[in-house]
PDB file of C-alpha atoms and ligand atoms in Angstrom:
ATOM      1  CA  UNK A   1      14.898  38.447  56.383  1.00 83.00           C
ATOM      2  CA  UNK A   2      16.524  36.060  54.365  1.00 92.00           C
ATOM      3  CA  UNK A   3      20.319  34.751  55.325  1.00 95.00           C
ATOM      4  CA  UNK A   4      22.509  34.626  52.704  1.00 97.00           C
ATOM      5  CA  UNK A   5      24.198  31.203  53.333  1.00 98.00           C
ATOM      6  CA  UNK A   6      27.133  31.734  50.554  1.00 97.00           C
ATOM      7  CA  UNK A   7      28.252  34.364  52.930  1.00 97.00           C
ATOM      8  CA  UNK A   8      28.329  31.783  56.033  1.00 98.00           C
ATOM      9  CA  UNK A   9      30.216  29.151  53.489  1.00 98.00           C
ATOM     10  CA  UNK A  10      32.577  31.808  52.338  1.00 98.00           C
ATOM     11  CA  UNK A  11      33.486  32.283  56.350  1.00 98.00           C
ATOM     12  CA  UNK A  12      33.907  28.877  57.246  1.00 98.00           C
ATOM     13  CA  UNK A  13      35.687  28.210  53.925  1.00 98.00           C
ATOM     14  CA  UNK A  14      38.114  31.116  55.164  1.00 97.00           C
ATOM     15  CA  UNK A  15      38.954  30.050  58.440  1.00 97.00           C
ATOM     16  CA  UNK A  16      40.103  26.315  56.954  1.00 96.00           C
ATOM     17  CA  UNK A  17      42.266  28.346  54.713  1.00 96.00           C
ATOM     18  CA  UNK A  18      44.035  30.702  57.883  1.00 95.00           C
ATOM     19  CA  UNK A  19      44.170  27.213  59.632  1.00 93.00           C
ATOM     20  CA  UNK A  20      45.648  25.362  56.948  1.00 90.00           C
ATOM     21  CA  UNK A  21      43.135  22.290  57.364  1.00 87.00           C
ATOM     22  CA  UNK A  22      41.189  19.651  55.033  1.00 92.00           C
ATOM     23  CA  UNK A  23      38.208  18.940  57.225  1.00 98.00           C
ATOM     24  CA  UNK A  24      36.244  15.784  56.429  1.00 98.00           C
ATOM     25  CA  UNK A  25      32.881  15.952  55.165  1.00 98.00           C
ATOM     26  CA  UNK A  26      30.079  14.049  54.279  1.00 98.00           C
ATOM     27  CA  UNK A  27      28.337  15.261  51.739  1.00 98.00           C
ATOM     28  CA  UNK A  28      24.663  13.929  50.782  1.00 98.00           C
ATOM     29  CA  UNK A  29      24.033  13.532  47.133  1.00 98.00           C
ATOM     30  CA  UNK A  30      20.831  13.660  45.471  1.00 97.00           C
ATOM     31  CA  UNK A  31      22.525  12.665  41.875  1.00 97.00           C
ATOM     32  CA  UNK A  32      25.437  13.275  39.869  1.00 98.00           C
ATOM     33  CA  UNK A  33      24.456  16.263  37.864  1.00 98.00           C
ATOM     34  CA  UNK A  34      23.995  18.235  41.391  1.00 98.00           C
ATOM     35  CA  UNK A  35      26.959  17.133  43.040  1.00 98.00           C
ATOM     36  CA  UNK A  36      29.084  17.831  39.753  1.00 98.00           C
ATOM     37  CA  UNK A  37      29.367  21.764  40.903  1.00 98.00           C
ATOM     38  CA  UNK A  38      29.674  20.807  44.993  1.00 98.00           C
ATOM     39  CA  UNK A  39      32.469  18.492  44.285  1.00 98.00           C
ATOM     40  CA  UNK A  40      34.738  20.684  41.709  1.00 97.00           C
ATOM     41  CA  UNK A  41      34.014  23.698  44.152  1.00 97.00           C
ATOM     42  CA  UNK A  42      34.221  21.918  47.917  1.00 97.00           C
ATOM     43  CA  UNK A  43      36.953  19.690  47.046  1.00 96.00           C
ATOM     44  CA  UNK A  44      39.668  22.192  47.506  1.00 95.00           C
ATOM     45  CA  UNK A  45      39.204  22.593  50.782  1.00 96.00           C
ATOM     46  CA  UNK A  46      37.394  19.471  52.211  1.00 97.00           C
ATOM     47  CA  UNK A  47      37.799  15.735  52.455  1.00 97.00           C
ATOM     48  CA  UNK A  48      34.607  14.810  51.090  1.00 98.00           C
ATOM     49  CA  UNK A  49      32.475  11.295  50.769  1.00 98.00           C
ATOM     50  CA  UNK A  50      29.641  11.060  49.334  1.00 98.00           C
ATOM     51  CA  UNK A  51      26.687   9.930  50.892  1.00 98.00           C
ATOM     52  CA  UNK A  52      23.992   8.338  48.128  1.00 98.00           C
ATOM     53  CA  UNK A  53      21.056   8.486  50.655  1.00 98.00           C
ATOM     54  CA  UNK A  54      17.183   8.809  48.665  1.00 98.00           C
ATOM     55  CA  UNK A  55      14.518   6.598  49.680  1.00 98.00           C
ATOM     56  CA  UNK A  56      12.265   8.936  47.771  1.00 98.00           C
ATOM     57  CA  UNK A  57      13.480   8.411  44.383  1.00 98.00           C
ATOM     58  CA  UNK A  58      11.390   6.098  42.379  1.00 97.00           C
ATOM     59  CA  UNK A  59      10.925   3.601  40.339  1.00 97.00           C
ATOM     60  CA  UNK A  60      14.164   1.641  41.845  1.00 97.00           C
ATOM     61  CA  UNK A  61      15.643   1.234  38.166  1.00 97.00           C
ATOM     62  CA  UNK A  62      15.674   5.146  38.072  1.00 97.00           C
ATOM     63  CA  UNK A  63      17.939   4.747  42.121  1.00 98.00           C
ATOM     64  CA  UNK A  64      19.907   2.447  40.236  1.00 97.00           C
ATOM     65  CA  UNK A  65      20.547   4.582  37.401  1.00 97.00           C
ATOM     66  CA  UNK A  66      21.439   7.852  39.654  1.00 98.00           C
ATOM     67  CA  UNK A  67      23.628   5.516  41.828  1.00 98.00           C
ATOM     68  CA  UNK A  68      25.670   4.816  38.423  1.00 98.00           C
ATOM     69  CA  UNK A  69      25.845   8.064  37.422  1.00 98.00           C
ATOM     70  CA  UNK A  70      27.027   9.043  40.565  1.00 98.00           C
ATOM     71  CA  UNK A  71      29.823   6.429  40.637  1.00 98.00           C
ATOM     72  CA  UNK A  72      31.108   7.359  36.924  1.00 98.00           C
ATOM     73  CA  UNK A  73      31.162  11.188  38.206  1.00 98.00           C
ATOM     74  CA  UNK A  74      33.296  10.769  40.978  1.00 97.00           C
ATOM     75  CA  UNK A  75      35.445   8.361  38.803  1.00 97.00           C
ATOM     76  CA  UNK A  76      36.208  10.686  35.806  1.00 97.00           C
ATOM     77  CA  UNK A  77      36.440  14.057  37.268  1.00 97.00           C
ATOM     78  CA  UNK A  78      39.452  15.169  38.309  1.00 94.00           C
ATOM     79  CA  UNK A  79      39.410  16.582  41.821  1.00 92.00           C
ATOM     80  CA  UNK A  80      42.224  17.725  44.140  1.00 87.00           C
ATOM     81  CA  UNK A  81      41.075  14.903  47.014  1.00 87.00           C
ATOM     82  CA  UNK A  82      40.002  11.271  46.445  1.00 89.00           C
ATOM     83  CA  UNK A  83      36.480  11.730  46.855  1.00 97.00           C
ATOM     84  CA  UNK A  84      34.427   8.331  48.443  1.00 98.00           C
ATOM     85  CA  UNK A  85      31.578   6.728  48.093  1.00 98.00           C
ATOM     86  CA  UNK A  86      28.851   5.203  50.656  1.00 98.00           C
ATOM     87  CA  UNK A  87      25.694   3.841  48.820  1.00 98.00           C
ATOM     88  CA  UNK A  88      22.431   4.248  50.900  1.00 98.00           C
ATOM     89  CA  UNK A  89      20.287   1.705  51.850  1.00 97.00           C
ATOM     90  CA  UNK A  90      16.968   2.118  49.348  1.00 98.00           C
ATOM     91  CA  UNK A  91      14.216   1.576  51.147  1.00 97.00           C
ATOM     92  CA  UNK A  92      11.467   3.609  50.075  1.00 98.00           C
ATOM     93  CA  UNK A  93       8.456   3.007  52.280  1.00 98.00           C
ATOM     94  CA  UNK A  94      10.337   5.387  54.693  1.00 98.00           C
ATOM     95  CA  UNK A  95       9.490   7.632  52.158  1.00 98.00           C
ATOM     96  CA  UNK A  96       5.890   6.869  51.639  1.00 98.00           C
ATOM     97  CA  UNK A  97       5.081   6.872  55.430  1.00 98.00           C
ATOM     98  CA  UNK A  98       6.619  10.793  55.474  1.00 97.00           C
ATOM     99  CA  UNK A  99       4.672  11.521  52.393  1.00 98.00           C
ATOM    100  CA  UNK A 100       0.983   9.861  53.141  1.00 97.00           C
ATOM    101  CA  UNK A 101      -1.718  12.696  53.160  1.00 97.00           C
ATOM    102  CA  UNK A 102       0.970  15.114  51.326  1.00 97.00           C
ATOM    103  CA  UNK A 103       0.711  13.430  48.029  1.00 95.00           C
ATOM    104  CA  UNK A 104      -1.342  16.413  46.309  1.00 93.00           C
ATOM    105  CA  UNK A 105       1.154  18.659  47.736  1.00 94.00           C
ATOM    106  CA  UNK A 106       2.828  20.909  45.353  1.00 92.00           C
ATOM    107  CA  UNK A 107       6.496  20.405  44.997  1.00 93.00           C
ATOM    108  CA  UNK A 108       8.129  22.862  47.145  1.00 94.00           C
ATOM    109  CA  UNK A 109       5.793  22.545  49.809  1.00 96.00           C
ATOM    110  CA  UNK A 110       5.448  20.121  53.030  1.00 97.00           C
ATOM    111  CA  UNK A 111       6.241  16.924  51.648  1.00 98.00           C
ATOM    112  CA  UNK A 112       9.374  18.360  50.176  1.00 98.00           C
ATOM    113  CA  UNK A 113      10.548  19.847  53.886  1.00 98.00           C
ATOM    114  CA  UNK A 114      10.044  16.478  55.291  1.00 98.00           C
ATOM    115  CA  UNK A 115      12.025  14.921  52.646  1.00 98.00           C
ATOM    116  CA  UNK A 116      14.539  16.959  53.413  1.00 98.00           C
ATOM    117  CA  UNK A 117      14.878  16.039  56.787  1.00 98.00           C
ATOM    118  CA  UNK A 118      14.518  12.664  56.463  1.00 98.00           C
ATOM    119  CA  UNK A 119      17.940  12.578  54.282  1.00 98.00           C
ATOM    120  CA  UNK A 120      19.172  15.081  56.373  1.00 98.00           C
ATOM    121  CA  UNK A 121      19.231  13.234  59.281  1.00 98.00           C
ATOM    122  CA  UNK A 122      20.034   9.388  57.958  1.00 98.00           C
ATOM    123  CA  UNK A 123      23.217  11.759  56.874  1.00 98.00           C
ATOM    124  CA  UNK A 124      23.519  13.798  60.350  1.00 98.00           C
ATOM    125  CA  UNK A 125      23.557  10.607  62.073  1.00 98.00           C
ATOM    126  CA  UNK A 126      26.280   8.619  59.519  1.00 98.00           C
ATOM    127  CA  UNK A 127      28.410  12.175  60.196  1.00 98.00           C
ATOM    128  CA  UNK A 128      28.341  11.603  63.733  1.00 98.00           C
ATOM    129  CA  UNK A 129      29.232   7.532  63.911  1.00 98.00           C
ATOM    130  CA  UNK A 130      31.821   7.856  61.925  1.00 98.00           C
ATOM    131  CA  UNK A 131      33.446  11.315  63.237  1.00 98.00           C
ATOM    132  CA  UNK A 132      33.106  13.722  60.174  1.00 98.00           C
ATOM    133  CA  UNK A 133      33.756  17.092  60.851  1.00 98.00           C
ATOM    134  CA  UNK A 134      30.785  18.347  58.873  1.00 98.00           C
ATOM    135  CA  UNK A 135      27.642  17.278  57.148  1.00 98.00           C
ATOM    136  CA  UNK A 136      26.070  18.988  54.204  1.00 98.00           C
ATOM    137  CA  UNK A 137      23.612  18.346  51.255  1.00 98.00           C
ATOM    138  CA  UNK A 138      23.772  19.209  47.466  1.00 98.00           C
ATOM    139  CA  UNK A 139      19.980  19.678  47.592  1.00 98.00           C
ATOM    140  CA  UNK A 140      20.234  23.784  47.661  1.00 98.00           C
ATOM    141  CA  UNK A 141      21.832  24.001  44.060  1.00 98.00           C
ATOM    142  CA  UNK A 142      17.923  23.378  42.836  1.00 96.00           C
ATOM    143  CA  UNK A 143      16.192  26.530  42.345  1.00 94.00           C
ATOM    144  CA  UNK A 144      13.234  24.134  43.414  1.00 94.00           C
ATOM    145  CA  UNK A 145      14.617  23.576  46.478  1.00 96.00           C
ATOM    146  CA  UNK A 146      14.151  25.734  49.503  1.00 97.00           C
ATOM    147  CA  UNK A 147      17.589  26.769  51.184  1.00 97.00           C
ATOM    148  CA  UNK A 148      16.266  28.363  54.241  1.00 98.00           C
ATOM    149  CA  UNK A 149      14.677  25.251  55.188  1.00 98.00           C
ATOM    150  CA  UNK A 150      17.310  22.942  54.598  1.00 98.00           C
ATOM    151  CA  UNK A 151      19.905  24.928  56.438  1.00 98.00           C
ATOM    152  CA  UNK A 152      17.250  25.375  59.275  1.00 98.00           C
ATOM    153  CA  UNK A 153      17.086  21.878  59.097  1.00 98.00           C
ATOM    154  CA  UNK A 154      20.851  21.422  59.012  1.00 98.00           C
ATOM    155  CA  UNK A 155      21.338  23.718  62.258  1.00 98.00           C
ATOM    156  CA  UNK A 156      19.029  21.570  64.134  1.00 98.00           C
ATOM    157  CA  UNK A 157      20.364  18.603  63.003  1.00 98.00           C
ATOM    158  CA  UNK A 158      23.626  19.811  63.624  1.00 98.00           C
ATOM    159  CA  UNK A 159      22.885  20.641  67.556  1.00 98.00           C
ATOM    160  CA  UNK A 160      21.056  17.187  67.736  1.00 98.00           C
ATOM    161  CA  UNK A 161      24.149  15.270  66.903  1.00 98.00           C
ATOM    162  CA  UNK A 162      26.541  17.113  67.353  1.00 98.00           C
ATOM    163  CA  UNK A 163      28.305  17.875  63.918  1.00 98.00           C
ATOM    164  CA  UNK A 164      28.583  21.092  62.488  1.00 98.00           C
ATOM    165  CA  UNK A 165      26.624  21.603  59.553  1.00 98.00           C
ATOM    166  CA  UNK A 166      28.200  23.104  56.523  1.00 98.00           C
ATOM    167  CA  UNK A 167      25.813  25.931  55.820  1.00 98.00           C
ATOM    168  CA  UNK A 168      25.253  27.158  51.850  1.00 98.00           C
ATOM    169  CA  UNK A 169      23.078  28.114  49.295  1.00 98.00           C
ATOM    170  CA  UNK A 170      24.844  26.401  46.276  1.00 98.00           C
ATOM    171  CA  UNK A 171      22.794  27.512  43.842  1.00 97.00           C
ATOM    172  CA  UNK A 172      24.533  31.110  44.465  1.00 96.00           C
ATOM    173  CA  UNK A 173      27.914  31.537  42.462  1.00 95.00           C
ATOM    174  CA  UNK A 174      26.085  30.431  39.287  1.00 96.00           C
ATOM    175  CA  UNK A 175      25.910  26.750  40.650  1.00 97.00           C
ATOM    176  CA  UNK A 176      22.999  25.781  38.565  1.00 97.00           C
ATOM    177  CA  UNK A 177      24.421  27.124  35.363  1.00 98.00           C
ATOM    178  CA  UNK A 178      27.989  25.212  36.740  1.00 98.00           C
ATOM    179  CA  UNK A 179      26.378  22.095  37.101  1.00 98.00           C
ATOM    180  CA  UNK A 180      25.072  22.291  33.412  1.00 97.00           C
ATOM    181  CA  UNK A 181      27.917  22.471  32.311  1.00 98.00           C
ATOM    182  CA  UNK A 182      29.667  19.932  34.050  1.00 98.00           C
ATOM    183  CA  UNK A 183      26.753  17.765  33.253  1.00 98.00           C
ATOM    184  CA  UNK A 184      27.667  18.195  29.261  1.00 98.00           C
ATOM    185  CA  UNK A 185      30.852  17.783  29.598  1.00 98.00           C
ATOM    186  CA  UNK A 186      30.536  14.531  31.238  1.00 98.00           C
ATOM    187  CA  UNK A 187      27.409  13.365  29.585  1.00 98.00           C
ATOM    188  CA  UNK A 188      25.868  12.998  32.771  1.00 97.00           C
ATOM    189  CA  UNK A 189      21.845  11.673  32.376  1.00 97.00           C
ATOM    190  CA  UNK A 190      19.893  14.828  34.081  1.00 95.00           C
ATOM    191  CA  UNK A 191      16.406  13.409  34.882  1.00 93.00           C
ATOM    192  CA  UNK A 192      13.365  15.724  34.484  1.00 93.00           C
ATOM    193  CA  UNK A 193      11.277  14.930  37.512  1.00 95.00           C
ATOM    194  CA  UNK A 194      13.001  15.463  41.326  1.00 96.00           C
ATOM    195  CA  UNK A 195      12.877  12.120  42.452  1.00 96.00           C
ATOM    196  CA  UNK A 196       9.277  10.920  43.650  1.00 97.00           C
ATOM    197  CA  UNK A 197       6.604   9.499  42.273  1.00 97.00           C
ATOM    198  CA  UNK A 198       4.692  12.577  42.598  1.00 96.00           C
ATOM    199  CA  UNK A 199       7.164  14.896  41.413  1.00 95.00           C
ATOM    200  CA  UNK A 200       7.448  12.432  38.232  1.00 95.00           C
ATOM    201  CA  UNK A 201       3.708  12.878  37.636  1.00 93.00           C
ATOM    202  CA  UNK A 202       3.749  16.794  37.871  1.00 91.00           C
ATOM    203  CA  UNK A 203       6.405  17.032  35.226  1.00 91.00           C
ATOM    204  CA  UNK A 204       4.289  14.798  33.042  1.00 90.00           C
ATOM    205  CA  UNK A 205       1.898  17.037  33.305  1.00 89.00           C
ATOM    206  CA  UNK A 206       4.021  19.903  32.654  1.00 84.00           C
ATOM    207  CA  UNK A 207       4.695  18.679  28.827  1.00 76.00           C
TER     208      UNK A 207
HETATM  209  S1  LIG B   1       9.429  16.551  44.929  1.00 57.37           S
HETATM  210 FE1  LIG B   1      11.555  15.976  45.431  1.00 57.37          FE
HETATM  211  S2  LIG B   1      12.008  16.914  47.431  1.00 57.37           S
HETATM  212 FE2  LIG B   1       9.785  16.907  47.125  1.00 57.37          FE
HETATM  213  S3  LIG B   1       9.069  15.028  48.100  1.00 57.37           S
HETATM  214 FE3  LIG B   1       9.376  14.538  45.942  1.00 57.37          FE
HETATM  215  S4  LIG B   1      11.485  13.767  45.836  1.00 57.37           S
HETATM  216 FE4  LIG B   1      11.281  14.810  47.809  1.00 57.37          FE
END
């Protein structure tokens, strides 16, 4: 059966409101138009910085551009917490190695899981040296993206390090249709490909 991770995020975002505290957490972005709906809704209750880790996005001038947008987001909207901002290291043959002999692969499939975990656990591991309380990604607001996985992913993570992992589903609660509209409202550039160079040739194809 499936678990219904809003419910988890609902509990844990209950208990920091009976205990009256602003955990930190680092929160890994995949771009601005994601993170629009994460950071109005999460930012109540959390410290958050944003982690900019995605060695799978390519060309680099389209990194480059997300990185901007990213920036400019946390810049203009207007959020209870200062939100910061660590930039990510691109190097994207970390990518290719993960993805060789899964190019073919559909998106949603294999190469996608391991591209999870491979930002997943750059992030788990920044949590941990630098004594977040939790770690989470904005990855689940995609209805591409497989949220089972990535919070199976984020649980083992989570024991392997040793920082809880802030489970959700954020494409629950009308996230998407959220992050839309946060997107128009801040004129945010919403690519149409996920991030790779595969994923860029599949919605060529899809035209
Ligand atoms: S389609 Fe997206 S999630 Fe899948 S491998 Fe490419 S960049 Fe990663």
């Amino acid at each position: 059966m499936k678990e219904n991770y809003q419910i988890i995020l609902n509990k844990t975002i209950e208990n920091i409101k009976k205990d009256n505290a602003e955990p930190s957490l680092l929160l890994h972005s995949c771009c601005a138009p994601c993170s629009s709906y994460v950071l109005e809704y999460l930012s109540e209750y959390f410290n958050i910085t944003i982690f900019y880790y995605n060695p799978n996005i390519s060309p680099e001038e389209e990194f480059f551009k997300r990185v901007n947008e990213q920036k400019r987001l946390i810049k203009e909207m207007p959020l209870k917490h200062t939100v910061k901002f660590i930039e990510g290291t691109y190097e994207p043959n970390r990518f290719f190695e993960l993805a060789d002999g899964l190019e073919d692969i559909p998106e949603g499939g294999e190469r996608c899981f391991k591209c999870y975990r491979l930002r997943l656990e750059e992030t788990s591991k920044l949590a941990k040296e630098n004594g977040f309380d939790y770690f989470t990604t904005t990855l689940s607001i995609s209805p591409h993206k497989n949220a089972q996985v990535l919070n199976a992913i984020g649980a083992e993570l989570s024991e392997k390090y040793g920082v809880n992992y802030l489970f959700s589903d954020f494409k629950k609660r009308n996230g998407y249709k959220r992050s839309c509209e946060l997107s128009e409202i801040y004129g945010l550039y919403r690519q149409n490909y996920c991030g790779c160079v595969f994923s860029k040739a599949e919605a060529a194809k899809r035209v």
